[in-house]
XYZ file of C-alpha atoms in Angstrom:
439
model
C 0.024 -0.087 -0.239
C 1.099 3.497 -0.839
C 0.855 5.891 2.125
C 2.170 9.280 2.359
C 1.948 12.166 4.682
C 0.382 15.353 3.638
C 1.980 18.649 2.835
C 1.655 21.134 0.171
C 2.317 18.144 -1.691
C -0.568 16.599 -0.326
C -3.269 18.766 -0.741
C -6.368 17.489 -2.767
C -8.189 19.278 -5.294
C -11.541 18.539 -7.460
C -11.673 18.763 -11.124
C -13.455 22.435 -10.935
C -11.320 23.890 -8.410
C -14.093 24.199 -6.020
C -12.855 22.122 -3.077
C -9.641 21.531 -1.643
C -8.682 19.552 1.163
C -5.285 18.715 3.598
C -5.446 15.193 4.673
C -3.747 13.978 7.587
C -2.762 10.885 5.581
C -3.148 9.589 2.219
C -3.221 5.486 1.137
C -3.563 3.828 -2.069
C -4.230 0.273 -0.980
C -3.766 -2.405 -3.570
C -6.197 -4.987 -2.051
C -9.272 -4.989 0.150
C -7.619 -6.166 3.180
C -4.982 -3.372 2.747
C -7.928 -1.027 2.615
C -9.583 -2.737 5.731
C -6.352 -2.259 7.611
C -6.053 1.321 6.704
C -9.789 1.919 7.907
C -9.115 0.066 11.472
C -5.653 2.199 11.482
C -7.416 5.467 11.056
C -10.069 4.692 13.758
C -7.247 3.912 16.177
C -5.714 7.368 15.477
C -9.201 9.255 15.808
C -8.954 9.992 12.038
C -12.084 10.575 9.647
C -11.850 8.509 6.241
C -12.871 9.318 2.983
C -12.068 7.706 -0.674
C -11.601 9.795 -3.409
C -12.609 9.202 -7.109
C -11.370 11.406 -9.880
C -12.561 14.523 -8.252
C -15.718 15.166 -10.837
C -17.759 16.029 -7.962
C -18.298 19.822 -7.763
C -19.049 19.317 -3.951
C -17.007 18.413 -0.578
C -18.506 15.042 -0.571
C -15.100 13.498 -0.377
C -13.193 15.830 1.225
C -11.328 15.164 4.600
C -8.633 16.155 6.973
C -8.116 12.757 8.143
C -7.187 9.725 6.003
C -7.685 10.217 1.992
C -8.300 6.867 0.499
C -6.968 6.920 -3.675
C -8.313 3.640 -5.339
C -6.002 4.076 -7.916
C -4.533 0.620 -7.459
C -8.000 -1.133 -6.980
C -8.782 -1.553 -10.646
C -9.745 -3.648 -13.476
C -12.540 -6.403 -13.848
C -12.830 -9.139 -11.100
C -14.997 -11.695 -13.247
C -17.595 -11.591 -16.146
C -20.452 -13.846 -15.279
C -22.047 -14.136 -19.034
C -24.824 -16.436 -17.792
C -25.999 -13.848 -15.259
C -25.334 -11.084 -17.462
C -23.058 -9.256 -14.764
C -19.812 -7.796 -14.400
C -17.891 -7.380 -11.210
C -15.422 -4.352 -11.385
C -12.985 -3.007 -8.945
C -14.382 0.353 -7.206
C -11.252 2.932 -8.650
C -11.633 1.477 -12.188
C -12.407 4.601 -14.280
C -15.251 4.208 -16.632
C -13.841 4.784 -19.868
C -11.203 2.010 -19.107
C -14.558 -0.213 -18.053
C -16.368 0.877 -21.091
C -13.537 -0.196 -23.236
C -12.880 -3.600 -21.724
C -16.579 -4.541 -21.970
C -16.561 -3.704 -25.593
C -13.572 -6.005 -26.373
C -15.605 -8.690 -24.519
C -18.864 -7.903 -26.620
C -20.722 -6.237 -23.822
C -21.745 -3.126 -22.633
C -23.546 -1.267 -19.795
C -27.606 -0.366 -20.898
C -26.803 3.487 -20.500
C -24.158 6.160 -19.045
C -23.627 9.498 -18.268
C -22.057 11.879 -21.034
C -18.505 11.987 -19.601
C -16.571 8.727 -18.456
C -13.468 10.399 -16.589
C -15.277 9.012 -13.227
C -14.254 5.961 -11.536
C -17.282 3.424 -10.896
C -17.420 4.201 -7.265
C -17.278 7.863 -7.425
C -19.695 7.962 -10.255
C -22.350 5.505 -8.464
C -21.945 6.799 -5.188
C -23.093 10.341 -6.461
C -25.852 9.497 -8.683
C -24.397 9.945 -11.902
C -26.796 9.611 -14.807
C -27.316 9.824 -18.536
C -30.858 10.520 -19.994
C -33.312 7.174 -20.871
C -36.516 7.005 -21.038
C -36.699 3.334 -19.648
C -33.448 2.878 -18.420
C -31.983 4.503 -15.491
C -28.598 6.217 -13.693
C -25.461 4.365 -13.488
C -26.511 3.321 -9.953
C -29.863 1.941 -11.391
C -27.626 -0.860 -13.049
C -25.782 -1.824 -10.009
C -26.822 -5.877 -8.963
C -24.214 -6.398 -6.159
C -22.004 -4.068 -3.995
C -19.114 -4.978 -1.861
C -17.818 -2.141 1.108
C -15.598 -1.737 4.046
C -17.643 -0.491 7.040
C -16.455 1.843 10.169
C -15.206 -1.274 12.003
C -13.046 -2.288 9.024
C -15.199 -5.337 8.062
C -16.055 -6.093 4.265
C -19.669 -6.378 3.785
C -21.463 -7.719 0.584
C -25.142 -6.852 -0.583
C -27.490 -7.333 -3.207
C -31.335 -7.408 -3.834
C -31.350 -10.794 -1.956
C -28.422 -10.256 0.386
C -28.762 -7.502 3.155
C -31.452 -5.843 0.717
C -31.680 -3.056 3.331
C -28.176 -2.091 2.852
C -28.438 -2.734 -0.953
C -31.320 -0.072 -1.063
C -29.132 2.390 0.583
C -25.584 1.820 -0.568
C -25.959 2.044 -4.408
C -26.052 5.982 -3.854
C -24.279 6.036 -0.466
C -22.256 9.382 -0.781
C -19.668 7.632 0.875
C -21.584 7.731 4.280
C -22.031 4.080 4.694
C -18.510 2.863 4.066
C -15.827 2.720 1.145
C -17.199 0.720 -1.973
C -14.510 -1.739 -3.099
C -16.027 -3.764 -5.681
C -19.397 -3.185 -7.722
C -21.444 -5.813 -9.801
C -23.387 -4.338 -12.631
C -26.029 -5.468 -15.101
C -24.599 -5.724 -18.828
C -25.868 -6.953 -22.098
C -24.536 -8.071 -25.417
C -22.735 -5.098 -27.321
C -25.122 -3.267 -29.540
C -25.252 -0.098 -31.620
C -26.922 3.443 -31.319
C -28.017 5.458 -33.645
C -27.437 9.206 -32.929
C -29.550 12.167 -34.482
C -28.160 15.682 -33.134
C -29.995 18.687 -34.720
C -30.346 22.439 -33.764
C -33.966 23.089 -32.626
C -36.156 26.044 -31.436
C -36.555 25.982 -27.461
C -40.052 26.703 -28.102
C -40.364 23.715 -30.720
C -38.391 21.466 -28.162
C -41.006 22.234 -24.915
C -43.827 22.059 -27.044
C -42.972 18.697 -28.331
C -41.085 17.568 -25.329
C -43.435 14.877 -24.297
C -43.636 13.387 -27.375
C -39.712 13.519 -28.208
C -39.315 11.863 -24.657
C -41.745 9.023 -25.672
C -40.621 8.300 -29.058
C -36.980 8.180 -28.374
C -34.890 5.649 -25.934
C -32.674 8.718 -24.979
C -33.656 12.181 -25.704
C -31.554 15.323 -24.374
C -31.202 18.743 -25.445
C -29.026 21.898 -24.662
C -30.607 25.451 -24.489
C -28.323 28.431 -24.824
C -29.367 31.128 -22.380
C -29.879 34.676 -24.327
C -31.239 33.021 -27.281
C -34.022 30.954 -28.278
C -32.126 27.847 -29.748
C -31.097 24.101 -28.700
C -29.086 21.471 -29.808
C -30.834 18.195 -29.612
C -29.722 14.648 -29.556
C -32.056 11.435 -29.803
C -30.275 7.921 -29.523
C -31.860 4.919 -30.198
C -30.823 1.059 -30.800
C -30.105 0.316 -34.392
C -29.778 -2.568 -36.525
C -26.533 -1.259 -38.092
C -24.316 -1.318 -40.093
C -21.907 0.938 -38.110
C -21.555 4.529 -39.383
C -19.029 6.010 -36.951
C -18.640 9.954 -37.230
C -15.511 10.422 -39.331
C -12.202 11.511 -37.963
C -12.507 15.155 -39.482
C -15.859 15.729 -38.685
C -15.566 14.345 -35.054
C -12.518 16.850 -34.708
C -14.101 19.492 -36.065
C -17.109 19.160 -33.979
C -16.148 17.578 -30.510
C -12.748 19.325 -30.220
C -12.393 22.685 -32.312
C -16.188 23.842 -31.570
C -17.231 21.810 -28.669
C -14.052 22.454 -26.754
C -11.396 24.807 -28.572
C -14.049 27.503 -29.442
C -15.766 26.985 -26.268
C -12.669 27.859 -24.358
C -11.856 30.945 -26.279
C -15.461 31.969 -25.687
C -14.949 31.537 -22.257
C -11.792 33.566 -21.708
C -13.581 36.719 -24.139
C -16.984 36.461 -21.839
C -14.788 36.531 -18.615
C -12.840 39.663 -19.783
C -15.730 41.313 -21.403
C -19.280 40.081 -19.930
C -20.852 42.409 -22.394
C -20.253 39.798 -24.894
C -21.740 36.800 -23.814
C -25.158 37.186 -25.598
C -23.371 37.642 -28.940
C -21.249 34.871 -28.369
C -24.232 32.452 -26.989
C -25.957 33.448 -30.572
C -22.801 32.382 -32.494
C -22.063 29.017 -30.577
C -25.997 27.994 -30.806
C -25.712 28.018 -34.485
C -22.170 26.552 -34.878
C -22.990 23.025 -34.809
C -24.932 21.621 -37.461
C -27.202 18.642 -37.901
C -25.274 14.834 -37.832
C -26.421 11.443 -37.752
C -24.264 8.582 -36.920
C -24.176 4.903 -35.661
C -21.632 3.536 -33.120
C -21.458 1.477 -29.889
C -22.787 2.831 -26.732
C -19.853 4.444 -25.141
C -18.849 6.092 -28.120
C -22.441 7.878 -28.727
C -23.441 8.423 -24.994
C -19.954 10.097 -24.000
C -18.096 13.193 -25.171
C -14.599 14.877 -24.352
C -15.014 17.530 -21.649
C -12.142 19.900 -21.809
C -13.116 23.110 -20.881
C -13.402 23.488 -16.940
C -16.778 24.681 -15.249
C -18.964 24.702 -12.256
C -22.618 23.007 -12.227
C -25.558 22.885 -10.323
C -28.233 20.202 -11.310
C -31.547 19.462 -9.826
C -34.254 17.204 -10.859
C -37.762 17.716 -11.134
C -40.808 15.718 -11.759
C -40.852 15.031 -15.318
C -44.250 16.563 -15.298
C -42.860 19.785 -14.123
C -39.945 20.135 -16.874
C -41.683 22.249 -19.446
C -42.766 24.835 -16.676
C -39.306 24.801 -14.964
C -37.230 25.585 -18.250
C -39.656 28.410 -19.385
C -39.087 29.931 -16.064
C -35.599 29.658 -16.411
C -35.637 31.045 -19.287
C -37.642 34.212 -18.102
C -35.566 34.819 -15.216
C -32.160 34.706 -17.519
C -34.232 37.269 -19.975
C -35.201 39.508 -17.493
C -31.861 39.487 -15.585
C -28.523 41.391 -15.838
C -26.785 37.753 -15.674
C -24.510 36.967 -18.513
C -24.341 32.982 -18.928
C -22.023 31.805 -21.494
C -22.555 27.811 -21.024
C -25.526 26.015 -22.239
C -28.618 24.225 -20.211
C -28.406 20.871 -20.183
C -31.923 18.860 -19.793
C -32.183 15.090 -19.414
C -34.753 12.299 -18.069
C -34.767 9.130 -16.030
C -37.450 6.942 -15.008
C -38.151 6.215 -11.503
C -36.000 3.945 -9.611
C -35.958 2.079 -5.983
C -32.802 3.316 -4.444
C -33.036 5.453 -1.443
C -31.481 8.660 -2.164
C -31.431 8.109 -6.352
C -32.845 12.052 -7.612
C -35.209 9.642 -9.416
C -36.280 7.841 -6.563
C -40.091 6.579 -6.533
C -40.717 9.040 -9.522
C -39.736 10.034 -13.444
C -37.504 12.612 -13.415
C -36.277 15.285 -15.621
C -32.741 16.791 -14.690
C -32.034 20.436 -15.301
C -28.358 21.457 -15.281
C -26.647 25.286 -15.300
C -23.130 26.119 -15.903
C -20.606 28.617 -15.661
C -16.845 28.703 -16.908
C -14.459 28.220 -13.871
C -13.482 31.829 -12.805
C -16.786 33.467 -13.685
C -18.988 34.522 -10.947
C -21.826 31.837 -10.805
C -23.685 32.695 -7.284
C -26.370 34.850 -8.505
C -27.266 32.546 -11.801
C -27.282 29.434 -9.511
C -29.175 31.152 -6.600
C -31.831 32.384 -8.882
C -31.981 28.832 -10.756
C -32.198 26.922 -7.444
C -35.222 29.140 -6.364
C -37.206 27.715 -9.293
C -36.056 24.114 -9.119
C -37.138 24.087 -5.308
C -40.560 25.812 -6.341
C -40.609 22.566 -8.745
C -39.887 20.015 -5.950
C -36.559 19.703 -7.382
C -33.794 17.072 -5.459
C -30.225 18.245 -6.074
C -27.386 15.810 -7.833
C -25.749 15.021 -4.754
C -22.129 15.709 -6.658
C -23.146 19.240 -7.501
C -23.437 22.506 -6.103
C -26.360 23.169 -4.201
C -27.493 24.740 -0.704
C -29.974 22.052 0.281
C -29.833 20.650 4.065
C -30.903 17.566 5.688
C -34.217 18.960 6.936
C -34.941 20.290 3.417
C -34.019 17.091 1.807
C -35.798 14.675 4.184
C -39.192 16.268 3.163
C -37.989 15.468 -0.670
C -37.195 11.779 -0.564
C -40.026 9.317 1.042
C -36.813 6.926 2.323
C -34.567 9.719 3.748
C -34.910 8.037 7.185
C -34.368 4.706 5.970
C -30.791 5.735 5.082
C -30.338 7.792 8.113
C -31.195 4.773 10.302
C -28.784 2.367 8.136
C -25.958 4.953 8.691
C -26.697 5.296 12.412
C -26.083 1.402 12.490
C -23.039 1.039 10.061
C -21.253 4.156 10.965
C -22.542 5.306 14.610
C -19.079 7.495 15.093
C -19.231 9.171 11.710
C -15.992 7.514 10.747
C -16.984 8.625 7.211
C -18.345 11.585 8.043
C -17.379 15.035 6.778
C -18.803 18.618 6.720
C -20.812 18.052 3.582
C -22.677 14.991 4.816
C -23.332 17.041 8.290
C -25.182 19.611 6.093
C -27.165 16.937 3.778
C -27.615 14.033 6.084
C -27.910 15.601 9.551
C -25.285 15.025 12.573
């Protein structure tokens, strides 16, 4: 096991730069036994324990001044069970490595988010999701979990083994233990055809129910200060595969979506008055395209421009009103918003703290470039989300407290009671968890 003391070189920061932590100790266990021993040693020394992934959460969910566990050595596939349709993977495995490895085996997750830099444990613990009419978040595809609990013991759970733990730990926020392995449901590799095209926001909102019902995966990006959207429809295809060409992929995904956006962010920070004009140009830059490829090459995209984000899940029936109110707020305000608003959906699931727990949901995500003032925009947007019964994404910026959240999640008490049982001394606690789960 690699172990270091923190000094200046031991400061941990998340991807967006919104969180920094100075842990007393950093450990990189190479096995579950080493991880369990590190947790026991931390308990003997009175240290809190948090595991980090790739730092793609915008909140301080993983921050600690105690023992920081890096899962860098806990990577790779443990086993594939083709008969059961499952894969068991070490918790520190980046999603991009899992997706590529599954594809080589002729397998795939059913649904995934739009980036794949996160570790599997970090992504699932905070409720990372994509968009889907019938298929839910990455955590909703979990069939089994292994985690090290506060006393250093190794606990496994599934729908039939410790189902109460399974109901909560799939999105556990790092509050119940350190996840060491995850078993996902997988299926034979398939093809998706993506249809991307510009569309007016008024039309998207007027036709939203139909667009959602007619497509397995539908999402759209609205550019504030304009009435323009980019839409994306992903549906299964019999083939043949027709990937995006190398030149077109570079122009759309690197030059326009990343390079030009980086320039736009720099100009907008320097001269905020230019933001609406830049938004109009950016909203028209990407033209329609259709392509067919394996799932992770369709669902995910490179994200090289740094930003901060707030995302809320509202009841799907409230989506259209929510976005219309958000647009009215931006139009009437002096705000200058340089990044698009992303809208996705998910079906109801049975995970205690899932943002889609017990209800069909729509996600509305607002973004600002890193280094740009964002609080006024996020505060105004959050008021709208809260008014529609929104639940905040656990890994993205929000101001909600345990008292607020207990009223939004019917199974909130179930989760906190399990936490009391598994971690009564709050070995895995930190200020963020104190705020959102209570003391």
